[in-house]
Short mmCIF file of N, CA, C and O in Angstrom, two decimals:
data_model
loop_
_atom_site.label_atom_id
_atom_site.label_comp_id
_atom_site.label_asym_id
_atom_site.label_seq_id
_atom_site.Cartn_x
_atom_site.Cartn_y
_atom_site.Cartn_z
N MET A 775 22.38 -31.92 16.36
CA MET A 775 23.12 -30.70 16.16
C MET A 775 23.00 -30.42 14.70
O MET A 775 22.46 -29.34 14.44
N LYS A 776 22.89 -31.42 13.78
CA LYS A 776 22.80 -31.15 12.72
C LYS A 776 21.04 -30.48 12.31
O LYS A 776 20.98 -29.71 11.45
N PHE A 777 20.26 -31.03 12.95
CA PHE A 777 18.73 -30.36 12.88
C PHE A 777 18.63 -28.94 13.46
O PHE A 777 18.21 -28.09 12.61
N LEU A 778 19.28 -28.95 14.15
CA LEU A 778 19.64 -27.03 14.83
C LEU A 778 20.16 -26.38 13.93
O LEU A 778 19.89 -25.54 13.29
N LYS A 779 20.95 -26.75 13.20
CA LYS A 779 21.76 -25.77 12.28
C LYS A 779 21.06 -25.55 10.96
O LYS A 779 20.82 -24.60 10.44
N MET A 780 20.21 -26.68 10.65
CA MET A 780 19.33 -26.42 9.35
C MET A 780 18.33 -25.79 9.58
O MET A 780 17.77 -24.88 8.97
N PHE A 781 17.50 -25.67 10.84
CA PHE A 781 16.50 -24.93 11.34
C PHE A 781 16.79 -23.58 11.52
O PHE A 781 16.07 -22.75 10.93
N LEU A 782 17.93 -23.26 12.14
CA LEU A 782 18.57 -21.85 11.97
C LEU A 782 18.86 -21.37 10.79
O LEU A 782 18.59 -20.07 10.04
N LEU A 783 19.01 -22.00 9.66
CA LEU A 783 19.28 -21.55 8.11
C LEU A 783 18.07 -21.17 7.75
O LEU A 783 17.67 -20.36 7.15
N VAL A 784 16.87 -22.09 7.76
CA VAL A 784 15.49 -21.77 7.21
C VAL A 784 15.12 -20.59 8.09
O VAL A 784 14.28 -19.82 7.25
N ILE A 785 15.13 -20.38 9.31
CA ILE A 785 14.75 -19.56 10.21
C ILE A 785 15.34 -18.12 9.30
O ILE A 785 14.76 -17.04 9.12
N SER A 786 16.71 -18.00 9.31
CA SER A 786 17.50 -16.88 8.74
C SER A 786 17.00 -16.29 7.50
O SER A 786 16.77 -15.35 7.29
N SER A 787 16.96 -17.57 6.27
CA SER A 787 16.42 -17.32 5.16
C SER A 787 14.81 -17.07 5.34
O SER A 787 14.67 -15.85 4.43
N LEU A 788 14.12 -17.18 6.18
CA LEU A 788 12.67 -16.63 6.15
C LEU A 788 12.90 -15.18 6.43
O LEU A 788 12.25 -14.30 6.08
N ALA A 789 13.95 -14.90 7.64
CA ALA A 789 13.78 -13.51 7.70
C ALA A 789 14.19 -12.48 6.98
O ALA A 789 13.69 -11.62 6.59
N GLY A 790 15.02 -13.15 5.97
CA GLY A 790 15.69 -12.25 4.81
C GLY A 790 14.51 -12.00 3.83
O GLY A 790 14.27 -10.64 3.35
N LEU A 791 13.43 -12.88 3.72
CA LEU A 791 12.47 -12.78 2.72
C LEU A 791 11.57 -11.62 3.36
O LEU A 791 11.17 -10.80 2.56
N ILE A 792 11.04 -11.78 4.63
CA ILE A 792 10.34 -10.79 4.96
C ILE A 792 10.71 -9.55 5.33
O ILE A 792 9.89 -8.48 4.79
N SER A 793 11.69 -9.23 5.06
CA SER A 793 12.29 -7.85 5.33
C SER A 793 12.14 -7.52 4.26
O SER A 793 12.36 -5.98 3.96
N CYS A 794 12.52 -8.40 3.29
CA CYS A 794 12.47 -7.53 1.73
C CYS A 794 11.00 -7.33 1.46
O CYS A 794 10.81 -6.55 0.27
N LYS A 795 10.09 -8.13 1.85
CA LYS A 795 8.90 -7.84 1.60
C LYS A 795 8.28 -6.28 1.45
O LYS A 795 7.18 -5.65 0.75
N LYS A 796 8.49 -5.40 2.43
CA LYS A 796 8.06 -4.16 2.33
C LYS A 796 8.22 -3.35 1.35
O LYS A 796 7.48 -2.50 0.67
N ASN A 797 9.53 -3.50 0.47
CA ASN A 797 9.60 -2.74 -0.61
C ASN A 797 9.63 -3.33 -2.35
O ASN A 797 9.71 -2.76 -3.14
N SER A 798 9.13 -4.44 -2.29
CA SER A 798 8.74 -5.21 -3.28
C SER A 798 7.87 -6.26 -3.13
O SER A 798 7.82 -6.98 -2.07
N GLU A 799 6.63 -6.07 -3.18
CA GLU A 799 5.23 -6.74 -3.35
C GLU A 799 4.44 -6.83 -4.55
O GLU A 799 4.41 -6.19 -5.18
N ASN A 800 3.94 -8.18 -4.41
CA ASN A 800 3.21 -8.69 -5.82
C ASN A 800 1.43 -8.09 -5.54
O ASN A 800 1.26 -8.34 -4.34
N THR A 801 1.10 -6.94 -6.08
CA THR A 801 -0.28 -6.66 -6.05
C THR A 801 -0.95 -6.95 -7.02
O THR A 801 -1.42 -6.53 -8.04
N GLY A 802 -1.66 -8.57 -7.29
CA GLY A 802 -2.59 -8.92 -8.22
C GLY A 802 -1.80 -8.97 -9.73
O GLY A 802 -2.30 -8.69 -10.29
N GLY A 803 -0.88 -9.62 -9.63
CA GLY A 803 0.13 -9.44 -11.00
C GLY A 803 0.89 -8.25 -11.11
O GLY A 803 1.74 -8.48 -12.22
N THR A 804 0.89 -7.25 -10.40
CA THR A 804 1.64 -6.08 -10.43
C THR A 804 2.66 -6.17 -9.40
O THR A 804 2.37 -6.07 -8.30
N THR A 805 3.86 -6.20 -9.80
CA THR A 805 4.86 -6.12 -8.69
C THR A 805 5.02 -4.55 -8.29
O THR A 805 5.34 -3.60 -9.23
N VAL A 806 5.10 -3.92 -7.03
CA VAL A 806 5.60 -3.05 -6.45
C VAL A 806 6.69 -2.92 -5.77
O VAL A 806 7.02 -3.32 -4.84
N ASN A 807 7.78 -1.84 -6.57
CA ASN A 807 8.82 -1.97 -5.78
C ASN A 807 8.89 -0.59 -5.37
O ASN A 807 9.65 0.33 -6.35
N CYS A 808 9.22 -0.26 -4.19
CA CYS A 808 9.27 1.60 -3.83
C CYS A 808 10.38 2.10 -4.10
O CYS A 808 10.73 3.11 -3.81
N ASN A 809 11.43 0.89 -3.92
CA ASN A 809 12.78 1.61 -4.40
C ASN A 809 12.99 2.35 -5.66
O ASN A 809 13.64 3.15 -5.95
N ASP A 810 12.13 1.71 -6.91
CA ASP A 810 11.97 2.33 -8.01
C ASP A 810 11.08 3.35 -8.06
O ASP A 810 11.08 3.81 -9.38
N VAL A 811 10.63 3.74 -7.59
CA VAL A 811 9.52 4.77 -7.38
C VAL A 811 9.88 5.89 -7.00
O VAL A 811 10.22 6.01 -5.41
N PRO A 812 9.91 7.21 -7.28
CA PRO A 812 10.03 8.22 -6.64
C PRO A 812 9.21 8.69 -5.78
O PRO A 812 7.97 8.28 -5.81
N ASN A 813 9.43 9.45 -4.80
CA ASN A 813 9.07 10.26 -3.53
C ASN A 813 7.58 10.55 -4.18
O ASN A 813 7.34 11.62 -5.07
N LYS A 814 6.42 9.75 -3.92
CA LYS A 814 4.97 10.23 -4.37
C LYS A 814 4.74 11.17 -3.03
O LYS A 814 5.01 11.10 -1.93
N THR A 815 3.91 12.20 -3.50
CA THR A 815 3.23 13.42 -2.55
C THR A 815 1.62 12.91 -2.30
O THR A 815 1.11 12.53 -3.62
N PHE A 816 1.15 13.31 -1.35
CA PHE A 816 -0.09 13.33 -1.21
C PHE A 816 -0.98 14.12 -2.44
O PHE A 816 -1.61 13.83 -2.89
N SER A 817 -0.59 15.41 -2.18
CA SER A 817 -1.04 16.37 -2.99
C SER A 817 -1.02 16.29 -4.41
O SER A 817 -2.13 16.19 -5.26
N ALA A 818 -0.01 15.70 -5.02
CA ALA A 818 0.33 15.80 -6.25
C ALA A 818 0.11 14.35 -6.85
O ALA A 818 -0.56 14.35 -7.99
N HIS A 819 -0.04 13.31 -6.02
CA HIS A 819 -0.25 11.83 -6.73
C HIS A 819 -1.53 10.85 -6.29
O HIS A 819 -1.78 10.46 -6.90
N VAL A 820 -1.57 10.99 -4.68
CA VAL A 820 -2.16 10.45 -4.08
C VAL A 820 -3.64 11.01 -4.05
O VAL A 820 -4.65 10.25 -4.49
N ASN A 821 -3.71 12.03 -3.77
CA ASN A 821 -4.99 12.54 -3.46
C ASN A 821 -5.99 12.85 -4.88
O ASN A 821 -7.01 12.40 -4.54
N PRO A 822 -5.43 12.92 -5.76
CA PRO A 822 -6.49 13.00 -6.94
C PRO A 822 -6.77 11.51 -7.41
O PRO A 822 -7.95 11.45 -7.79
N ILE A 823 -5.88 10.53 -7.52
CA ILE A 823 -6.30 9.12 -7.16
C ILE A 823 -7.41 8.85 -6.65
O ILE A 823 -8.42 8.58 -7.00
N ILE A 824 -7.40 9.23 -5.03
CA ILE A 824 -8.66 8.92 -4.09
C ILE A 824 -9.50 9.64 -4.51
O ILE A 824 -10.92 9.12 -4.47
N GLN A 825 -9.51 11.05 -4.82
CA GLN A 825 -10.79 11.77 -5.19
C GLN A 825 -11.34 11.27 -6.50
O GLN A 825 -12.75 10.98 -6.31
N SER A 826 -10.82 11.07 -7.38
CA SER A 826 -11.19 10.79 -8.88
C SER A 826 -11.71 9.23 -8.73
O SER A 826 -12.80 9.02 -9.34
N ARG A 827 -11.28 8.56 -8.03
CA ARG A 827 -11.64 7.02 -7.99
C ARG A 827 -12.60 6.46 -6.91
O ARG A 827 -12.73 5.39 -6.85
N CYS A 828 -12.27 7.37 -5.91
CA CYS A 828 -13.01 6.88 -4.62
C CYS A 828 -14.12 7.43 -4.04
O CYS A 828 -15.04 7.32 -3.61
N ALA A 829 -13.75 9.18 -3.99
CA ALA A 829 -14.80 10.10 -3.43
C ALA A 829 -15.63 10.29 -4.36
O ALA A 829 -16.68 10.15 -3.75
N ILE A 830 -15.27 10.82 -5.52
CA ILE A 830 -16.08 11.44 -6.41
C ILE A 830 -16.95 10.34 -6.97
O ILE A 830 -18.36 10.27 -7.28
N ALA A 831 -16.38 8.82 -6.74
CA ALA A 831 -17.73 7.98 -7.48
C ALA A 831 -18.82 7.62 -6.49
O ALA A 831 -19.52 6.88 -6.60
N GLY A 832 -18.65 8.26 -5.40
CA GLY A 832 -19.83 8.49 -4.42
C GLY A 832 -19.48 7.10 -3.60
O GLY A 832 -20.07 7.30 -2.37
N CYS A 833 -18.52 6.19 -3.30
CA CYS A 833 -18.28 5.08 -2.24
C CYS A 833 -17.69 5.68 -1.16
O CYS A 833 -18.09 5.36 0.05
N HIS A 834 -16.86 6.79 -1.41
CA HIS A 834 -16.21 7.50 0.06
C HIS A 834 -16.57 9.13 -0.05
O HIS A 834 -15.41 9.76 0.53
N ALA A 835 -17.52 9.37 -0.60
CA ALA A 835 -17.88 10.72 -0.47
C ALA A 835 -18.04 11.11 0.94
O ALA A 835 -18.53 10.06 1.68
N ALA A 836 -18.25 12.62 1.09
CA ALA A 836 -18.91 12.98 2.18
C ALA A 836 -20.59 12.53 2.29
O ALA A 836 -21.28 12.53 1.72
N GLY A 837 -20.94 12.17 3.66
CA GLY A 837 -22.38 11.46 3.77
C GLY A 837 -22.34 10.21 2.91
O GLY A 837 -23.51 9.84 3.41
N SER A 838 -21.50 9.60 2.75
CA SER A 838 -21.88 8.24 2.12
C SER A 838 -21.95 7.29 3.23
O SER A 838 -21.11 7.38 4.50
N PRO A 839 -22.45 6.23 3.35
CA PRO A 839 -22.29 5.30 4.27
C PRO A 839 -20.58 4.79 5.10
O PRO A 839 -20.25 3.93 5.89
N ASN A 840 -19.93 4.70 3.78
CA ASN A 840 -18.33 4.26 3.82
C ASN A 840 -17.78 5.10 4.40
O ASN A 840 -18.46 6.38 4.48
N ILE A 841 -16.83 4.75 5.09
CA ILE A 841 -15.94 5.80 5.48
C ILE A 841 -15.01 7.28 4.33
O ILE A 841 -14.90 6.42 3.28
N PRO A 842 -15.59 8.20 5.08
CA PRO A 842 -15.42 9.44 3.67
C PRO A 842 -14.05 9.36 3.68
O PRO A 842 -12.84 9.32 4.57
N LEU A 843 -13.25 9.91 2.55
CA LEU A 843 -11.92 10.06 2.22
C LEU A 843 -11.99 11.26 1.07
O LEU A 843 -11.52 11.17 0.36
N THR A 844 -12.25 12.39 1.85
CA THR A 844 -12.22 13.56 1.23
C THR A 844 -11.15 14.58 1.66
O THR A 844 -10.84 15.49 0.93
N ASN A 845 -10.35 14.20 2.65
CA ASN A 845 -9.21 14.94 2.77
C ASN A 845 -8.02 14.08 3.65
O ASN A 845 -8.49 12.91 3.74
N TYR A 846 -6.99 14.63 3.50
CA TYR A 846 -5.97 14.11 3.98
C TYR A 846 -6.07 13.43 5.30
O TYR A 846 -5.50 12.19 5.79
N ALA A 847 -6.76 14.13 6.07
CA ALA A 847 -6.65 13.28 7.89
C ALA A 847 -7.52 11.84 7.55
O ALA A 847 -7.23 11.08 8.29
N GLN A 848 -8.62 11.95 6.77
CA GLN A 848 -9.30 10.85 6.69
C GLN A 848 -8.45 9.54 5.96
O GLN A 848 -8.64 8.61 6.15
N VAL A 849 -8.06 10.06 4.84
CA VAL A 849 -6.97 8.93 4.54
C VAL A 849 -6.20 8.68 4.96
O VAL A 849 -5.68 7.58 5.13
N TYR A 850 -5.25 9.79 5.81
CA TYR A 850 -4.38 8.95 6.73
C TYR A 850 -5.05 7.85 7.43
O TYR A 850 -4.27 7.00 7.76
N SER A 851 -6.01 8.28 8.21
CA SER A 851 -6.34 7.18 9.22
C SER A 851 -7.37 5.91 8.37
O SER A 851 -6.96 4.87 9.32
N ALA A 852 -7.27 6.20 7.14
CA ALA A 852 -7.83 4.88 6.70
C ALA A 852 -6.52 4.05 5.79
O ALA A 852 -6.71 2.83 5.33
N ARG A 853 -5.34 4.76 5.99
CA ARG A 853 -4.10 4.05 5.10
C ARG A 853 -3.99 2.66 5.47
O ARG A 853 -3.87 2.25 3.89
N THR A 854 -4.09 1.80 6.48
CA THR A 854 -3.99 0.34 6.54
C THR A 854 -5.09 -0.08 5.76
O THR A 854 -4.60 -1.24 4.76
N ALA A 855 -6.08 0.48 5.81
CA ALA A 855 -7.32 -0.47 5.31
C ALA A 855 -7.43 -0.14 3.64
O ALA A 855 -7.35 -1.06 2.80
N ILE A 856 -6.66 1.07 3.27
CA ILE A 856 -6.70 1.43 1.90
C ILE A 856 -5.57 0.62 1.20
O ILE A 856 -5.43 0.08 -0.07
N ARG A 857 -4.07 0.44 2.00
CA ARG A 857 -3.49 -0.32 1.58
C ARG A 857 -3.55 -1.62 0.78
O ARG A 857 -3.74 -2.58 0.00
N SER A 858 -4.22 -2.12 2.14
CA SER A 858 -4.78 -3.67 1.51
C SER A 858 -5.95 -4.07 0.49
O SER A 858 -5.79 -5.08 0.03
N ALA A 859 -6.54 -2.96 0.92
CA ALA A 859 -7.64 -2.59 -0.44
C ALA A 859 -7.09 -2.63 -1.68
O ALA A 859 -7.31 -3.28 -2.85
N VAL A 860 -6.00 -1.77 -2.04
CA VAL A 860 -5.10 -1.54 -3.16
C VAL A 860 -4.44 -2.82 -3.54
O VAL A 860 -4.53 -3.38 -4.50
N ILE A 861 -3.88 -3.56 -2.54
CA ILE A 861 -3.13 -4.72 -3.01
C ILE A 861 -4.15 -6.13 -3.32
O ILE A 861 -3.62 -6.63 -4.21
N SER A 862 -5.17 -6.12 -2.95
CA SER A 862 -6.18 -7.31 -3.06
C SER A 862 -6.79 -7.02 -4.31
O SER A 862 -7.12 -8.04 -4.72
N GLY A 863 -6.84 -6.15 -4.25
CA GLY A 863 -7.73 -5.41 -5.63
C GLY A 863 -9.01 -5.40 -5.77
O GLY A 863 -9.82 -5.16 -6.32
N SER A 864 -9.22 -5.59 -4.21
CA SER A 864 -10.58 -5.32 -3.87
C SER A 864 -11.53 -3.78 -4.05
O SER A 864 -12.81 -3.81 -3.87
N MET A 865 -10.48 -2.97 -3.99
CA MET A 865 -10.91 -1.63 -4.25
C MET A 865 -10.27 -0.77 -5.53
O MET A 865 -9.00 -1.17 -5.67
N PRO A 866 -10.68 -0.02 -6.23
CA PRO A 866 -12.12 0.28 -5.89
C PRO A 866 -13.21 -0.49 -6.57
O PRO A 866 -12.85 -1.37 -7.66
N LYS A 867 -14.61 -0.43 -6.28
CA LYS A 867 -15.47 -1.32 -6.49
C LYS A 867 -16.07 -1.43 -7.78
O LYS A 867 -16.24 -2.07 -8.55
N ASN A 868 -15.65 -0.18 -8.46
CA ASN A 868 -16.21 0.15 -9.95
C ASN A 868 -15.22 0.27 -10.94
O ASN A 868 -14.99 1.39 -10.87
N GLY A 869 -14.40 -0.83 -10.93
CA GLY A 869 -13.15 -0.51 -11.81
C GLY A 869 -12.05 -0.88 -10.93
O GLY A 869 -11.95 -1.57 -10.26
N THR A 870 -10.57 -0.43 -12.00
CA THR A 870 -9.28 -1.04 -11.20
C THR A 870 -8.41 0.28 -11.47
O THR A 870 -8.68 0.89 -12.02
N LEU A 871 -7.54 0.06 -10.45
CA LEU A 871 -6.35 0.95 -10.67
C LEU A 871 -5.34 0.50 -11.50
O LEU A 871 -5.03 -1.01 -11.68
N SER A 872 -4.67 1.33 -11.92
CA SER A 872 -3.53 0.96 -12.96
C SER A 872 -2.11 0.67 -11.92
O SER A 872 -2.19 0.72 -10.89
N ALA A 873 -1.51 -0.13 -12.78
CA ALA A 873 -0.35 -0.28 -12.03
C ALA A 873 0.50 1.07 -11.34
O ALA A 873 1.27 1.04 -10.13
N ALA A 874 0.74 2.04 -12.14
CA ALA A 874 1.25 3.23 -11.51
C ALA A 874 0.09 3.66 -10.59
O ALA A 874 0.91 4.45 -9.27
N GLU A 875 -1.05 3.52 -10.30
CA GLU A 875 -1.96 4.32 -9.36
C GLU A 875 -1.58 3.44 -8.18
O GLU A 875 -1.45 3.86 -6.80
N LYS A 876 -1.52 2.05 -8.12
CA LYS A 876 -1.27 1.25 -7.22
C LYS A 876 0.04 1.57 -6.49
O LYS A 876 0.49 1.87 -5.64
N ASN A 877 1.12 1.76 -7.50
CA ASN A 877 2.51 1.87 -6.93
C ASN A 877 2.41 3.41 -6.30
O ASN A 877 2.84 3.45 -5.22
N SER A 878 1.69 4.36 -6.56
CA SER A 878 1.67 5.55 -6.02
C SER A 878 0.91 5.91 -4.67
O SER A 878 1.62 6.06 -3.87
N ILE A 879 0.02 5.00 -4.31
CA ILE A 879 -0.74 4.87 -3.45
C ILE A 879 0.30 3.99 -2.18
O ILE A 879 0.14 4.32 -1.13
N ILE A 880 0.72 2.58 -2.80
CA ILE A 880 1.19 1.84 -1.71
C ILE A 880 2.06 2.40 -1.29
O ILE A 880 2.89 2.46 -0.02
N CYS A 881 3.41 3.11 -2.04
CA CYS A 881 4.72 3.72 -1.80
C CYS A 881 4.62 4.99 -0.86
O CYS A 881 5.26 5.12 -0.06
N TRP A 882 3.37 5.61 -1.44
CA TRP A 882 3.24 6.89 -0.33
C TRP A 882 3.24 6.36 1.12
O TRP A 882 3.48 6.73 2.14
N ILE A 883 1.99 5.26 1.30
CA ILE A 883 1.79 4.79 2.53
C ILE A 883 3.04 4.30 3.19
O ILE A 883 3.37 4.33 4.42
N ASP A 884 3.75 3.38 2.34
CA ASP A 884 4.88 2.57 3.25
C ASP A 884 6.27 4.05 3.52
O ASP A 884 6.99 3.25 4.29
N SER A 885 5.85 5.05 3.05
CA SER A 885 6.88 5.81 3.01
C SER A 885 6.25 6.97 4.34
O SER A 885 7.27 7.64 4.63
N GLY A 886 5.62 6.49 5.12
CA GLY A 886 4.96 7.17 5.91
C GLY A 886 3.68 7.92 6.19
O GLY A 886 3.29 8.70 6.91
N ALA A 887 3.37 7.69 4.85
CA ALA A 887 2.16 8.90 4.39
C ALA A 887 2.17 10.14 4.67
O ALA A 887 1.51 10.76 5.18
N PRO A 888 2.95 10.86 4.45
CA PRO A 888 3.30 12.28 4.61
C PRO A 888 2.09 13.26 3.75
O PRO A 888 1.90 12.82 2.97
N ASN A 889 1.99 14.42 4.49
CA ASN A 889 1.19 15.29 4.28
C ASN A 889 2.05 16.24 3.48
O ASN A 889 2.06 17.36 3.95
N ASN A 890 2.25 16.06 2.09
CA ASN A 890 3.07 16.62 1.48
C ASN A 890 2.34 17.01 0.11
O ASN A 890 1.32 16.32 -0.39
#
């Protein structure tokens, strides 16, 4: 009986930690807390980063061998891969994103990646 209580306590603690992960996440030394980041928009915040750091750099431009990221539909379709690459720091290949740029992208995706 004591073992069962301890097991349930551990499981409930883990569930609580997992539920908080969506709003606060460590991204290679930078903590992203989307509760502290005002709503980010695709047109004003995310697209300029994608275009200047990913598409124009050639890696994700139209006609490149990689997934093109030149418009909302393409970015939206790749949002899961983009989020993973930003968190891991594996993208962009030619440089790094600032903490603010990471926050903008991750929090926009976590808010449903709206076309705004």
